[in-house]
PDB file of C-alpha atoms in Angstrom:
ATOM      1  CA  MET A   1      -0.004  -0.006  -0.006  1.00 54.00           C
ATOM      2  CA  MET A   2       1.325   3.383  -0.998  1.00 69.00           C
ATOM      3  CA  LYS A   3       1.843   6.063   1.600  1.00 77.00           C
ATOM      4  CA  MET A   4      -0.267   9.131   0.939  1.00 75.00           C
ATOM      5  CA  SER A   5       0.674  12.637   1.823  1.00 80.00           C
ATOM      6  CA  THR A   6      -1.450  14.733   4.126  1.00 81.00           C
ATOM      7  CA  THR A   7      -2.769  16.728   1.178  1.00 83.00           C
ATOM      8  CA  GLN A   8      -3.814  13.573  -0.657  1.00 79.00           C
ATOM      9  CA  ARG A   9      -5.536  12.211   2.436  1.00 80.00           C
ATOM     10  CA  ALA A  10      -7.383  15.508   2.881  1.00 78.00           C
ATOM     11  CA  ALA A  11      -8.506  15.409  -0.773  1.00 77.00           C
ATOM     12  CA  VAL A  12      -9.780  11.837  -0.370  1.00 77.00           C
ATOM     13  CA  ALA A  13     -11.633  12.776   2.805  1.00 73.00           C
ATOM     14  CA  ALA A  14     -13.239  15.783   1.101  1.00 72.00           C
ATOM     15  CA  ALA A  15     -14.348  13.596  -1.836  1.00 72.00           C
ATOM     16  CA  LYS A  16     -15.930  11.060   0.549  1.00 70.00           C
ATOM     17  CA  ALA A  17     -17.690  13.843   2.470  1.00 65.00           C
ATOM     18  CA  LYS A  18     -19.477  14.897  -0.735  1.00 65.00           C
ATOM     19  CA  GLU A  19     -21.021  11.419  -0.973  1.00 68.00           C
ATOM     20  CA  VAL A  20     -23.087  11.691   2.209  1.00 69.00           C
ATOM     21  CA  LYS A  21     -26.018   9.270   2.188  1.00 72.00           C
ATOM     22  CA  THR A  22     -29.246  11.105   1.514  1.00 73.00           C
ATOM     23  CA  CYS A  23     -32.798  10.124   0.628  1.00 69.00           C
ATOM     24  CA  CYS A  24     -34.113  11.836  -2.535  1.00 68.00           C
ATOM     25  CA  ASN A  25     -30.959  13.932  -2.466  1.00 70.00           C
ATOM     26  CA  CYS A  26     -32.347  16.265   0.229  1.00 76.00           C
ATOM     27  CA  TRP A  27     -32.956  14.448   3.543  1.00 75.00           C
ATOM     28  CA  HIS A  28     -30.764  12.459   5.874  1.00 80.00           C
ATOM     29  CA  ILE A  29     -31.280   8.784   5.095  1.00 81.00           C
ATOM     30  CA  LYS A  30     -32.999   7.889   8.385  1.00 85.00           C
ATOM     31  CA  PHE A  31     -35.417  10.821   8.287  1.00 87.00           C
ATOM     32  CA  GLY A  32     -36.132  10.283   4.588  1.00 86.00           C
ATOM     33  CA  ILE A  33     -36.912   6.611   4.986  1.00 89.00           C
ATOM     34  CA  ILE A  34     -39.256   7.277   7.908  1.00 92.00           C
ATOM     35  CA  THR A  35     -41.045  10.063   6.017  1.00 92.00           C
ATOM     36  CA  LEU A  36     -41.459   8.040   2.824  1.00 92.00           C
ATOM     37  CA  GLY A  37     -42.588   5.020   4.852  1.00 95.00           C
ATOM     38  CA  LEU A  38     -45.299   7.068   6.595  1.00 97.00           C
ATOM     39  CA  ILE A  39     -46.498   8.504   3.274  1.00 97.00           C
ATOM     40  CA  GLU A  40     -46.682   5.004   1.814  1.00 98.00           C
ATOM     41  CA  LEU A  41     -48.508   3.734   4.898  1.00 98.00           C
ATOM     42  CA  ILE A  42     -51.140   6.469   4.579  1.00 98.00           C
ATOM     43  CA  ALA A  43     -51.575   5.758   0.849  1.00 98.00           C
ATOM     44  CA  VAL A  44     -52.040   2.024   1.440  1.00 98.00           C
ATOM     45  CA  ALA A  45     -54.520   2.708   4.246  1.00 98.00           C
ATOM     46  CA  LEU A  46     -56.569   4.937   1.939  1.00 97.00           C
ATOM     47  CA  ILE A  47     -56.550   2.322  -0.835  1.00 97.00           C
ATOM     48  CA  LEU A  48     -57.603  -0.454   1.536  1.00 96.00           C
ATOM     49  CA  SER A  49     -60.372   1.644   3.074  1.00 96.00           C
ATOM     50  CA  GLY A  50     -61.687   2.363  -0.406  1.00 93.00           C
ATOM     51  CA  MET A  51     -61.653  -1.337  -1.248  1.00 92.00           C
ATOM     52  CA  PHE A  52     -63.490  -2.266   1.949  1.00 90.00           C
ATOM     53  CA  THR A  53     -66.067   0.454   1.315  1.00 89.00           C
ATOM     54  CA  GLN A  54     -66.711  -0.919  -2.170  1.00 87.00           C
ATOM     55  CA  ILE A  55     -67.084  -4.463  -0.813  1.00 85.00           C
ATOM     56  CA  ILE A  56     -69.474  -3.367   1.954  1.00 84.00           C
ATOM     57  CA  ASN A  57     -71.604  -1.224  -0.354  1.00 80.00           C
ATOM     58  CA  LYS A  58     -71.707  -3.908  -3.048  1.00 79.00           C
ATOM     59  CA  SER A  59     -73.453  -6.329  -0.689  1.00 72.00           C
ATOM     60  CA  ARG A  60     -76.213  -3.841   0.131  1.00 70.00           C
ATOM     61  CA  LYS A  61     -79.316  -3.838  -2.005  1.00 70.00           C
ATOM     62  CA  PHE A  62     -80.900  -0.473  -2.703  1.00 64.00           C
ATOM     63  CA  ASN A  63     -84.305   0.153  -4.134  1.00 63.00           C
ATOM     64  CA  CYS A  64     -84.654   3.367  -6.109  1.00 64.00           C
ATOM     65  CA  ASP A  65     -87.866   4.180  -4.263  1.00 61.00           C
ATOM     66  CA  GLU A  66     -86.221   3.987  -0.842  1.00 64.00           C
ATOM     67  CA  LYS A  67     -84.819   7.068   0.783  1.00 67.00           C
ATOM     68  CA  LEU A  68     -81.085   6.783   1.381  1.00 63.00           C
ATOM     69  CA  THR A  69     -79.917   7.737   4.842  1.00 64.00           C
ATOM     70  CA  LEU A  70     -76.338   8.771   5.411  1.00 63.00           C
ATOM     71  CA  ARG A  71     -74.801   7.687   8.666  1.00 59.00           C
TER      72      ARG A  71
END
């Protein structure tokens, strides 16, 4: 292994510092993963609630003459 001068070591350290791990190139990786995970969790919950609503409403039988009541 070659010995590096102090200047070379400083240049290598500066180059590595530019490659800090980020999420979406703006957040720290831990904060970004938590934020994106929460957004995905909310989206999945909305999709599932919509599916369950469709299933529940599909089993109901409505007559056009009946008055619909909203709960």
